[in-house]
Short mmCIF file of C-alpha atoms in Angstrom, two decimals:
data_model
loop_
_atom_site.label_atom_id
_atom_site.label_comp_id
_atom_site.label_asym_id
_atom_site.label_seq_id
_atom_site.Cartn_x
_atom_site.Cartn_y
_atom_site.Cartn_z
CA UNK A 1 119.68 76.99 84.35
CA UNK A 2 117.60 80.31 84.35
CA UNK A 3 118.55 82.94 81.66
CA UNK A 4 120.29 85.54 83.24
CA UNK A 5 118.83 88.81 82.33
CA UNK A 6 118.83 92.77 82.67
CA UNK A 7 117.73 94.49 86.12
CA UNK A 8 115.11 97.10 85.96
CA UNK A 9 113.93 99.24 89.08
CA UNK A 10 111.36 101.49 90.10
CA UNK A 11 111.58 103.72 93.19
CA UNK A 12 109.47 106.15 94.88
CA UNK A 13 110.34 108.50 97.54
CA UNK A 14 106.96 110.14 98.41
CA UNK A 15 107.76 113.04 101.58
CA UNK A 16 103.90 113.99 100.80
CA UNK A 17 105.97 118.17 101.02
CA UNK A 18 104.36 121.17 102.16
CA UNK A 19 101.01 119.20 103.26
CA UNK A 20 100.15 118.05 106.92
CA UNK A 21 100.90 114.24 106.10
CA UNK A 22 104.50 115.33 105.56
CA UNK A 23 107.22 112.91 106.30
CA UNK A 24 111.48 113.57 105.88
CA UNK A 25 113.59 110.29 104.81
CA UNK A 26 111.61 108.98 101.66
CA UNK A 27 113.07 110.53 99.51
CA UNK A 28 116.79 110.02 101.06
CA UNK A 29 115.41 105.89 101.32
CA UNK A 30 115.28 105.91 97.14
CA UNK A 31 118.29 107.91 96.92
CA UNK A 32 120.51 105.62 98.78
CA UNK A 33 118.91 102.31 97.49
CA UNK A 34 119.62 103.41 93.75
CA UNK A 35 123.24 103.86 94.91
CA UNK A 36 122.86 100.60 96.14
CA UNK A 37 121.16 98.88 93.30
CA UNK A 38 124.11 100.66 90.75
CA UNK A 39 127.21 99.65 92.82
CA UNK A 40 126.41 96.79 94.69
CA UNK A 41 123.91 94.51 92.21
CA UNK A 42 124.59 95.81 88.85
CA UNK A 43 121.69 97.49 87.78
CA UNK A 44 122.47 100.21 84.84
CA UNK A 45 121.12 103.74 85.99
CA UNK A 46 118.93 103.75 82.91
CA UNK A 47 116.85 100.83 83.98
CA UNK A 48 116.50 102.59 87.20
CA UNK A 49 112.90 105.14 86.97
CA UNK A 50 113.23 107.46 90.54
CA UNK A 51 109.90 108.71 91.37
CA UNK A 52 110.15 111.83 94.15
CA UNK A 53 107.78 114.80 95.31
CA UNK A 54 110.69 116.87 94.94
CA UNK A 55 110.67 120.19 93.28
CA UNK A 56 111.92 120.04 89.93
CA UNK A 57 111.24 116.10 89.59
CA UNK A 58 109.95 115.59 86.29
CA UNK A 59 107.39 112.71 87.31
CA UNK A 60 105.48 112.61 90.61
CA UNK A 61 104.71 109.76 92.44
CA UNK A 62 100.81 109.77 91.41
CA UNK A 63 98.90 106.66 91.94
CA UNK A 64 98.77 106.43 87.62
CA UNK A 65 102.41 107.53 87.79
CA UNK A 66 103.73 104.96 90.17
CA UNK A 67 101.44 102.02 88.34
CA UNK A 68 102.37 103.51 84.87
CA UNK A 69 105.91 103.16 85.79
CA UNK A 70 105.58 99.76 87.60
CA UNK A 71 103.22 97.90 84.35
CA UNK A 72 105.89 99.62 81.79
CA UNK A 73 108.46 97.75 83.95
CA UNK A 74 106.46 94.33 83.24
CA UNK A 75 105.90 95.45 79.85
CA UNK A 76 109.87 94.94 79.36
CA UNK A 77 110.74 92.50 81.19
CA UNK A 78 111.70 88.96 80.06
CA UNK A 79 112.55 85.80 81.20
CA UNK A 80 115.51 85.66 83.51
CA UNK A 81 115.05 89.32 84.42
CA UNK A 82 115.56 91.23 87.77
CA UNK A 83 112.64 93.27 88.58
CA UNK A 84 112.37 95.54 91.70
CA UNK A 85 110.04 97.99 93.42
CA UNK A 86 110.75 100.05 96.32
CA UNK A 87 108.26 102.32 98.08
CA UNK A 88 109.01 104.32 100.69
CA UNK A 89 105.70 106.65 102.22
CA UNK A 90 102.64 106.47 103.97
CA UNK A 91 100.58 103.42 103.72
CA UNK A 92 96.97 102.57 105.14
CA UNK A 93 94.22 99.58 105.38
CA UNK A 94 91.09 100.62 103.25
CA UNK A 95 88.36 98.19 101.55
CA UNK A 96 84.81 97.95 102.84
CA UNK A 97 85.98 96.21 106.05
CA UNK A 98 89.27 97.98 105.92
CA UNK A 99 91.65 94.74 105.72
CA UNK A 100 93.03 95.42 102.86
CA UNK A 101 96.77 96.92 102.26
CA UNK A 102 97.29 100.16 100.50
CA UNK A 103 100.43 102.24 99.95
CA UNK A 104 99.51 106.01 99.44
CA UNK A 105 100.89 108.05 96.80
CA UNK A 106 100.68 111.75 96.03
CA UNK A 107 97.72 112.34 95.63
CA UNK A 108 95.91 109.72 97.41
CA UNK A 109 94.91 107.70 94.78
CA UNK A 110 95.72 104.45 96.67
CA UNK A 111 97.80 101.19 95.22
CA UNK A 112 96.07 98.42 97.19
CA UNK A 113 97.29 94.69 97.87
CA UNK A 114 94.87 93.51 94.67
CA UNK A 115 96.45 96.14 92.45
CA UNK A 116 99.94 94.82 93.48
CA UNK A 117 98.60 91.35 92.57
CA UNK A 118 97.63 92.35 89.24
CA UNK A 119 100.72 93.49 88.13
CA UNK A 120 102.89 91.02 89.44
CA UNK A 121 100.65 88.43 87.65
CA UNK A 122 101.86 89.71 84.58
CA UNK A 123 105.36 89.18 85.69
CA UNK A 124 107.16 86.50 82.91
CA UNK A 125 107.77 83.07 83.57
CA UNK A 126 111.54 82.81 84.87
CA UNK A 127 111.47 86.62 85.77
CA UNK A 128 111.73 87.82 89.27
CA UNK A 129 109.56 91.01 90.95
CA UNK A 130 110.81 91.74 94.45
CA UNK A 131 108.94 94.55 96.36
CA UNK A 132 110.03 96.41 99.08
CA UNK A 133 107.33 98.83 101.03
CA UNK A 134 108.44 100.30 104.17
CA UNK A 135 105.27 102.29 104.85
CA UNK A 136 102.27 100.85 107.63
CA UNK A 137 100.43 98.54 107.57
CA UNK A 138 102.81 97.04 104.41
CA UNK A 139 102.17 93.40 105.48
CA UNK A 140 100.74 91.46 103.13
CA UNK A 141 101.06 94.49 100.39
CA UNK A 142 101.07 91.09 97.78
CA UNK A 143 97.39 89.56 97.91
CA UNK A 144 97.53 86.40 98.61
CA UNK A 145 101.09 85.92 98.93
CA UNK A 146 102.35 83.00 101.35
CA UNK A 147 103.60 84.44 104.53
CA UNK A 148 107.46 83.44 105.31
CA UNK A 149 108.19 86.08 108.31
CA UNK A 150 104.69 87.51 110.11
CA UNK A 151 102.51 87.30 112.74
CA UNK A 152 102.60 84.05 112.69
CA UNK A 153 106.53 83.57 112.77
CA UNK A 154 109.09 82.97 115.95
CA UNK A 155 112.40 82.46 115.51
CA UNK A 156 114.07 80.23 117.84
CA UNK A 157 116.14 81.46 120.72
CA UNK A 158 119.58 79.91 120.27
CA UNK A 159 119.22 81.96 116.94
CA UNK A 160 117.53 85.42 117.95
CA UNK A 161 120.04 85.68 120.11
CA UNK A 162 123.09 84.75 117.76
CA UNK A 163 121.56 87.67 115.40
CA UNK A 164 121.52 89.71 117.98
CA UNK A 165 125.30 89.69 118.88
CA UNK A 166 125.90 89.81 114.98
CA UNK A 167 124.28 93.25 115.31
CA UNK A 168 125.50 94.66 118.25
CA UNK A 169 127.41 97.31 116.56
CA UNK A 170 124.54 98.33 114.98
CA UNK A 171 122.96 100.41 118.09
CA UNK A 172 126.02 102.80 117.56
CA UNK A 173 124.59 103.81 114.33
CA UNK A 174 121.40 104.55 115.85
CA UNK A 175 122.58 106.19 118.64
CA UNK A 176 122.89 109.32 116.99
CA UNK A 177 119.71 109.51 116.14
CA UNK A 178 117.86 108.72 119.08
CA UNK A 179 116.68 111.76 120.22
CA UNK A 180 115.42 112.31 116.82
CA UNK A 181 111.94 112.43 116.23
CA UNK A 182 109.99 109.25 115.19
CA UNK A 183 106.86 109.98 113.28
CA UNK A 184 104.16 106.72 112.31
CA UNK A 185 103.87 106.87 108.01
CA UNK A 186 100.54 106.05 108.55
CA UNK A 187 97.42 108.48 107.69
CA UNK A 188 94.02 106.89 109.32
CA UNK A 189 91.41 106.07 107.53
CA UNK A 190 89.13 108.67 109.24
CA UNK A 191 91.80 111.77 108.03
CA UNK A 192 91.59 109.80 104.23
CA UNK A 193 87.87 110.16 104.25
CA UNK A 194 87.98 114.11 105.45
CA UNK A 195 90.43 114.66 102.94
CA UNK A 196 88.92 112.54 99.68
CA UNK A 197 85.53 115.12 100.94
CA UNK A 198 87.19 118.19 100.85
CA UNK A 199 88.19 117.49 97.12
CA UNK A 200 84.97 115.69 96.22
CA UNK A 201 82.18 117.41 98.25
CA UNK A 202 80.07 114.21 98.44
CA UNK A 203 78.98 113.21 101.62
CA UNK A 204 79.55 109.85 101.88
CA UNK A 205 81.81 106.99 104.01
CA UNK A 206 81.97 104.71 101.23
CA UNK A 207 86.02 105.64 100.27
CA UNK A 208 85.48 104.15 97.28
CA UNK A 209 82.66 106.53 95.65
CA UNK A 210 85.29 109.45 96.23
CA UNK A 211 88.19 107.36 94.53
CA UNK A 212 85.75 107.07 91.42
CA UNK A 213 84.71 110.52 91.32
CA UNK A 214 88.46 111.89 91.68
CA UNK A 215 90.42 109.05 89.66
CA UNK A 216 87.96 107.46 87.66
CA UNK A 217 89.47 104.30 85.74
CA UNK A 218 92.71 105.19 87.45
CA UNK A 219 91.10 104.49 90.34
CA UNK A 220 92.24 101.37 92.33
CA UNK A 221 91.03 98.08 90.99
CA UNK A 222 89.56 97.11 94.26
CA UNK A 223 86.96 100.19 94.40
CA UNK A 224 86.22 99.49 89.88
CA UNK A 225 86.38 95.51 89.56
CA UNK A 226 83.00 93.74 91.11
CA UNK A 227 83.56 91.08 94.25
CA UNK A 228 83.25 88.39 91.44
CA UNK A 229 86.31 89.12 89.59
CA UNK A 230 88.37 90.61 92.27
CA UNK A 231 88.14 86.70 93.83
CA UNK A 232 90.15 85.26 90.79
CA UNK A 233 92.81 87.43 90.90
CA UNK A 234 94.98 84.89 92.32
CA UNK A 235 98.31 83.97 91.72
CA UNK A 236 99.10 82.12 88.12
CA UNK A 237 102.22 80.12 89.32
CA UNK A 238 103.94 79.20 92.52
CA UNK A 239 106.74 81.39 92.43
CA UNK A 240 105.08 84.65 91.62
CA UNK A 241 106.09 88.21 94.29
CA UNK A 242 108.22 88.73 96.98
CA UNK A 243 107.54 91.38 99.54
CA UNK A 244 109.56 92.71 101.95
CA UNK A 245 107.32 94.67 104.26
CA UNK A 246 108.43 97.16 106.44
CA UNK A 247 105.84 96.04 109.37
CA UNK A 248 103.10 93.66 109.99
CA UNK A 249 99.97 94.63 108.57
CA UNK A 250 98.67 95.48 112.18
CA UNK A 251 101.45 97.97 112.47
CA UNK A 252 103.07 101.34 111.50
CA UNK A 253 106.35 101.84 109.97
CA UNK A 254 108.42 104.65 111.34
CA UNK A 255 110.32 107.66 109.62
CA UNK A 256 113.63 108.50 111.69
CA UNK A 257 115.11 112.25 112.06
CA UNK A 258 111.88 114.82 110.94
CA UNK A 259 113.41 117.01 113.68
CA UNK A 260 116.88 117.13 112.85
CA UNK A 261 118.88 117.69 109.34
CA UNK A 262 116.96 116.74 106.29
CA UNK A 263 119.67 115.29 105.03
CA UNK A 264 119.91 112.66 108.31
CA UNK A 265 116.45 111.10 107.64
CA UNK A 266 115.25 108.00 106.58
CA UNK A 267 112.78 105.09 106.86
CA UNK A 268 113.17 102.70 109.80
CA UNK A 269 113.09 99.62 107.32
CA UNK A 270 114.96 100.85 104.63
CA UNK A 271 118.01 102.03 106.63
CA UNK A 272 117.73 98.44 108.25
CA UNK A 273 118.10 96.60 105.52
CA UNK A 274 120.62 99.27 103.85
CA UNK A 275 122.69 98.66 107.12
CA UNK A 276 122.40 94.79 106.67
CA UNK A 277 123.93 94.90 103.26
CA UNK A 278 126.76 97.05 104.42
CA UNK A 279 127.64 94.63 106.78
CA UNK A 280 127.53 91.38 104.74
CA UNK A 281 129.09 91.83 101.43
CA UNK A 282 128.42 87.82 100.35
CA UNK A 283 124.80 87.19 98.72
CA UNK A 284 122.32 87.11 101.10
CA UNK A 285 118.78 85.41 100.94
CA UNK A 286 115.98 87.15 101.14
CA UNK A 287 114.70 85.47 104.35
CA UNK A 288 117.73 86.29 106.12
CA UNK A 289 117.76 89.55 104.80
CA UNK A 290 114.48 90.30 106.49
CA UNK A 291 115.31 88.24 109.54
CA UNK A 292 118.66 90.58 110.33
CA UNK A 293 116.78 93.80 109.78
CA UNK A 294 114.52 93.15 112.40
CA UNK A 295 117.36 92.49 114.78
CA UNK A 296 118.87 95.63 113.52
CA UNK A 297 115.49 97.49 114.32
CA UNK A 298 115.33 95.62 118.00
CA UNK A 299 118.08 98.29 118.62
CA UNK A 300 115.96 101.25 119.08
CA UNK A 301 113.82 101.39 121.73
CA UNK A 302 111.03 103.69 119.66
CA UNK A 303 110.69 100.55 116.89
CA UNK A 304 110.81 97.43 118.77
CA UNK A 305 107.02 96.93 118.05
CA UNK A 306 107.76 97.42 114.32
CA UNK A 307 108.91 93.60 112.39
CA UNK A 308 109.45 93.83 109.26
CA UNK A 309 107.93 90.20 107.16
CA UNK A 310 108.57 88.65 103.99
CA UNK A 311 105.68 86.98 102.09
CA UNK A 312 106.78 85.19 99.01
CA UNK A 313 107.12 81.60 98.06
CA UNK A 314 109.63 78.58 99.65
CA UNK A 315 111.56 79.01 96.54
CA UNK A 316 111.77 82.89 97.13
CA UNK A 317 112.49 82.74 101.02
CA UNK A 318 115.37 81.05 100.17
CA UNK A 319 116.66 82.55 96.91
CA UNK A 320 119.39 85.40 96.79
CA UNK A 321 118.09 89.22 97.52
CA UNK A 322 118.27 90.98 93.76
CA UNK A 323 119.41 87.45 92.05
CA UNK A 324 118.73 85.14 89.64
#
């Protein structure tokens, strides 16, 4: 029987405010999954770190920040421990081909797939680390994680359309919203490289020369570490990461609401799975976690090409969301 441990969290909320990437439910995504996390699973508000772009927030959601917070997270975890990471913001494929996975924080120092894998190697035997990204692209955010839900998945018929039923109800709570507008948390990789110039002044394509020059050894691990060494970061045991992505890694993630209220905004994904725990109060898995919030999503007509995956081992797929 596995030691049953504490629960620690990390959350960032990135809105990207008063810049032209700007987006309106990230930081209302964190806000409600804490609540979440406190009421419904038992973590203790302490072991909770909320990272925001918010005036007044006392740590920004940097590229160190966010990995400062996420490897001091590691640091203290033990055996039979909870550990979970939610991002919600823009994401983006970068690398020399650009296939690899990136979430972008603040200030665009990127947190790619093999910078994910590096920290959840460290993870300790018997501990947990789920992830949750709903930003583009978020697909395979866990390098070379085992794909569960993807591209590659199709449920059967007799039970897409069982979900579906289930979730009916759920286009009500959409409705409201559906004149709203939808905006893609995706910046291209073209608008990265203009902006990286404007702060660097070098004239060059290579995204990775302008992450050196701004970040230096904060810098992502995938523009520092040689071809040679970036190969063995594979995973050290079977059951290591699970990822809920928001979308495929051939797609963009949607924020709901940026023309109405502030308050009324939020990330496709993580209102889909927020709505999916509402409705089933019994422990869920995390496969058919991520299975229902796709049928929730099939709801509204501006995110049916948006399907959210889950990459993680058998084990995993099966095991309860948030539990040992």
């Amino acid at each position: 029987m596995k030691k049953v441990g504490k629960k620690l969290a990390v959350l960032v909320g990135c809105n990207y405010e008063n810049t032209q990437y700007r987006l309106h439910g990230c930081h209302n995504d964190v806000l409600a999954m804490r609540e979440v996390l406190v009421n419904r699973f038992g973590f203790e508000s302490q072991h909770i770190e909320l990272l925001m772009d918010k005036s007044g927030s006392p740590v920004m959601p940097t590229g160190a920040n966010i990995k400062k917070a996420l490897n001091k997270m590691v640091d203290e975890a033990e055996p039979g421990d909870v550990l979970y990471f939610h991002f919600s913001g823009h994401g983006t494929l970068t690398g020399k081909k650009n296939q690899e996975e990136a979430i972008i924080p603040l200030d665009f120092n990127f947190i790619t797939n093999v910078d994910i894998r590096k920290i959840v190697n460290r993870v300790p035997q018997g501990a947990t680390f789920t992830i949750l990204s709903d930003s583009c692209h978020s697909g395979g955010l866990i390098d070379k994680e085992k794909e569960q839900i993807g591209p590659s998945h199709h449920k059967p018929k007799n039970q897409q359309g069982e979900k579906n039923n289930n979730y009916a109800s759920v286009s009500n709570k959409l409705e409201s919203v559906s004149q709203s507008h939808y905006k893609c948390k995706f910046i291209p990789h073209e608008t990265v490289l203009e902006h990286l110039t404007s702060l660097t002044n070098i004239n060059t394509l290579d995204i990775g020369t302008h992450m050196l020059q701004l970040f230096g050894n904060e810098a992502s691990v995938l523009f520092t570490l040689p071809q040679v060494e970036l190969d063995l970061l594979k995973p050290h045991k079977q059951d290591e990461g699970i990822l809920l992505s928001g979308c495929q890694a051939n797609e963009t993630s949607r924020d709901v609401g940026a023309g109405e209220s502030e308050k009324q905004a939020y990330g496709a994904f993580s209102h889909a799975i927020l709505i999916v725990l509402e409705k089933n109060s019994d422990p869920i898995s995390n496969k058919e976690l991520v299975l229902r919030s796709r049928d929730v999503l099939k709801n509204d007509e501006h995110i049916v090409t948006q399907h959210p995956c889950l990459y993680c081992s058998d084990e995993n797929a099966q095991a309860v969301f948030l539990s040992q």
